[in-house]
Short mmCIF file of C-alpha atoms in Angstrom, two decimals:
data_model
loop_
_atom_site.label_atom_id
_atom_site.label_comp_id
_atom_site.label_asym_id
_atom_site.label_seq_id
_atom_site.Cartn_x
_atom_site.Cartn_y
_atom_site.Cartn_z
CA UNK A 1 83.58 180.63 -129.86
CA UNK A 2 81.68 178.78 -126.81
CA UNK A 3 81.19 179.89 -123.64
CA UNK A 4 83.25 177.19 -122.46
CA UNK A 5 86.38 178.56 -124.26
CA UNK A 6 86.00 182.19 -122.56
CA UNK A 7 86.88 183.55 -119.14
CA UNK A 8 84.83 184.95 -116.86
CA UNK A 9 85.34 187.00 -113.36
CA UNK A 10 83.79 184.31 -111.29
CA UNK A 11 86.05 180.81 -112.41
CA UNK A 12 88.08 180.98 -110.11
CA UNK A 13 85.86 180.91 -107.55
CA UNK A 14 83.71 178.21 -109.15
CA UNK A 15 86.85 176.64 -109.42
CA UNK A 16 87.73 176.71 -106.00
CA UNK A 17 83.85 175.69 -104.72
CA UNK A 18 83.56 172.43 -107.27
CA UNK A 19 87.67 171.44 -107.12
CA UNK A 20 88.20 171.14 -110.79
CA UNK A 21 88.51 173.47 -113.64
CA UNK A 22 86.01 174.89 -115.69
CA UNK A 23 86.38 172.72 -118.74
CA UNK A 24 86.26 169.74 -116.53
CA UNK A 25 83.40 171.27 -114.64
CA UNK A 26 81.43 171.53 -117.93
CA UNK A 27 82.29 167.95 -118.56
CA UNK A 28 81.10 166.30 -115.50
CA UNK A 29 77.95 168.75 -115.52
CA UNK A 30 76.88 166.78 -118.94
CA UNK A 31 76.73 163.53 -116.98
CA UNK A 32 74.12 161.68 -115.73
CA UNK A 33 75.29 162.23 -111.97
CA UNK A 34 76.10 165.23 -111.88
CA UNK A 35 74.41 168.48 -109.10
CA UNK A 36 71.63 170.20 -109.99
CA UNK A 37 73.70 172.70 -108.52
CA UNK A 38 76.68 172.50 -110.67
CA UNK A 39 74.45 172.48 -113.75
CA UNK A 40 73.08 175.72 -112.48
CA UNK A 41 76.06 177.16 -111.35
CA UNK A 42 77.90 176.55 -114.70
CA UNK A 43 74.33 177.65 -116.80
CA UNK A 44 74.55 181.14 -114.55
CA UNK A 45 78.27 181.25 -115.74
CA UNK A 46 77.76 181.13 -119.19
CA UNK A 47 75.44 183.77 -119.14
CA UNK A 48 77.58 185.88 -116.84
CA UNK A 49 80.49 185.35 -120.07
CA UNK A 50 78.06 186.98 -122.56
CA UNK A 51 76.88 189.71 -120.12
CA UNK A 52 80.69 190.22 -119.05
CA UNK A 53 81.60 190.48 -123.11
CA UNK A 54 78.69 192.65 -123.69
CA UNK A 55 80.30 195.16 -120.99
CA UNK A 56 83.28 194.94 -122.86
CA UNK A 57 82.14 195.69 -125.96
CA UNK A 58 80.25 198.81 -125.13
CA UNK A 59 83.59 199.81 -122.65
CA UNK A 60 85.89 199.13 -125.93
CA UNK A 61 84.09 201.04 -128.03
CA UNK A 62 83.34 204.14 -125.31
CA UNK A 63 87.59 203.95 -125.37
CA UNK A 64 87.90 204.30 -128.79
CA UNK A 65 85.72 207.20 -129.22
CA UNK A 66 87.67 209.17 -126.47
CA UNK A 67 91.28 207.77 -127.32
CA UNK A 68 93.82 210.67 -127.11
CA UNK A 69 94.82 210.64 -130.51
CA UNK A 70 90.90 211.13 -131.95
CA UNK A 71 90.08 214.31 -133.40
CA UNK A 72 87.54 215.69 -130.54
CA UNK A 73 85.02 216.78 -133.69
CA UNK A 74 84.30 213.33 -134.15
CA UNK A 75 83.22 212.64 -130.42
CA UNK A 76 78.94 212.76 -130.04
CA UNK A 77 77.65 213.41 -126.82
CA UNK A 78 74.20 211.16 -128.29
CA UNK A 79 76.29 208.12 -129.03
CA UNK A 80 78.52 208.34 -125.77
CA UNK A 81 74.71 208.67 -123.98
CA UNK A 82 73.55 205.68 -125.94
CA UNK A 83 76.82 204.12 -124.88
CA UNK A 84 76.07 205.04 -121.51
CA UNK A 85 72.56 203.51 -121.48
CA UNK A 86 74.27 200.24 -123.05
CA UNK A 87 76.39 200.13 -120.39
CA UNK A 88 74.19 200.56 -117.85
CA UNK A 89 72.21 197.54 -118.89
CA UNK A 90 75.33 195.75 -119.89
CA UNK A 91 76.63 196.00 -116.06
CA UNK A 92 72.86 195.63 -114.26
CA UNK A 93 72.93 192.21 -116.31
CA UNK A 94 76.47 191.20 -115.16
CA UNK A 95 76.14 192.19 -111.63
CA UNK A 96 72.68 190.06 -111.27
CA UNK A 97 74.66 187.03 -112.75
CA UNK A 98 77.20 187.36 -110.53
CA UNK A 99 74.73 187.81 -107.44
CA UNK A 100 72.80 185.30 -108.18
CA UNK A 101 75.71 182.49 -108.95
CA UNK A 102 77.33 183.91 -105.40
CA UNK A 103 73.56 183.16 -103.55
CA UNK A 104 74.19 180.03 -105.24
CA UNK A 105 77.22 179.04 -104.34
CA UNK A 106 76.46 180.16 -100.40
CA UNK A 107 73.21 178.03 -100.67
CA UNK A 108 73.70 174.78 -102.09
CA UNK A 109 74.89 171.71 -99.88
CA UNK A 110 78.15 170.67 -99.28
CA UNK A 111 79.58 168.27 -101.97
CA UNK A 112 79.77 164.58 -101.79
CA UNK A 113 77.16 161.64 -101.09
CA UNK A 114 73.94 162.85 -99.47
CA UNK A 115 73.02 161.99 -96.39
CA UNK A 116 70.19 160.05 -95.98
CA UNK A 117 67.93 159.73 -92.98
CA UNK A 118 67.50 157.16 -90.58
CA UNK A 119 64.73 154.72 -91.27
CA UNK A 120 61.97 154.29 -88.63
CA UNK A 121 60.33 151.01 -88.38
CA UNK A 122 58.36 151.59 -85.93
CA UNK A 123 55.42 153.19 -85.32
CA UNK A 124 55.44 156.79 -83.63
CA UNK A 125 53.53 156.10 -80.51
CA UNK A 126 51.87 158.79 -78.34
CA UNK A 127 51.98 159.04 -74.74
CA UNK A 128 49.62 161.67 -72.65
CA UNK A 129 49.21 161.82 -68.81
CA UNK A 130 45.45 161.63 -67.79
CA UNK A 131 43.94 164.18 -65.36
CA UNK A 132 43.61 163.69 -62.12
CA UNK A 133 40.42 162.02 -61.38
CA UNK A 134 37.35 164.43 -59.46
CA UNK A 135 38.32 164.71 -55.72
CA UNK A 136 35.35 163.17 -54.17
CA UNK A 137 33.03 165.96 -53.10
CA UNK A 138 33.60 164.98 -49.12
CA UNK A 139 37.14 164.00 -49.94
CA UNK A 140 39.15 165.90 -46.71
CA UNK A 141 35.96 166.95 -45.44
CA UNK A 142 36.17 167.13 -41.70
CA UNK A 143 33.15 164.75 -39.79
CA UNK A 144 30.96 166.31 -37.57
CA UNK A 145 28.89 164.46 -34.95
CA UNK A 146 26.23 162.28 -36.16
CA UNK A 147 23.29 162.66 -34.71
#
């Protein structure tokens, strides 16, 4: 089964950011047109469905080892550690999917046509204010008597 066909804890709100469903999301993503960030968005989702079916794997099978009705001399404490370790890795995988595709989401600009800037024609042109010009030396200088 594709990724496309499974569910993951974050469609709703990629849903909600791009205004379509996933399926359609995946469609438009395989145009010509479409975001970079949608692509990305939708690439970090399909990863987040394997790491999120990974976790659920290793949290199935942690379940069935400590259902109610097992006989407790079949439970291991080395393959509920392994299962432990899985899970660990299972979840540090999910939860960086899911942080990056939210730093995504917060980042990326707003939807619709981009906005282009203004075109200068002309050219930039400088202006500076000159010193003052030297005070002549007797400039203000009062006159005594000439001899």
């Amino acid at each position: 089964m594709s990724v496309t066909d499974k569910t993951s804890s974050q469609d709703s709100l990629l849903e909600q950011t791009f205004g379509a469903p996933v399926r359609e999301l995946y469609t438009q993503a395989s145009g010509r047109d479409a975001s970079a960030a949608l692509r990305r968005a939708l690439e970090l989702r399909s990863f987040l469905v394997v790491a999120e079916e990974q976790v659920a794997w290793v949290r199935d099978r942690v379940h069935e080892a400590t259902a109610a009705d097992r006989d407790m001399s079949e439970l291991s404490a080395d393959d509920l550690r392994f299962d432990a370790q899985w899970l660990e890795a299972a979840l540090a995988g999910r939860n960086g999917y899911v942080a990056a595709l939210g730093q995504l989401l917060r980042t990326m600009p707003p939807p619709g046509p981009v906005p282009r800037r203004p075109v200068r024609l002309t050219q930039p042109t400088t202006t500076t204010a000159l010193p003052p010009a030297p005070a002549d030396i007797r400039a203000g200088a009062v006159r005594g008597p000439r001899p």
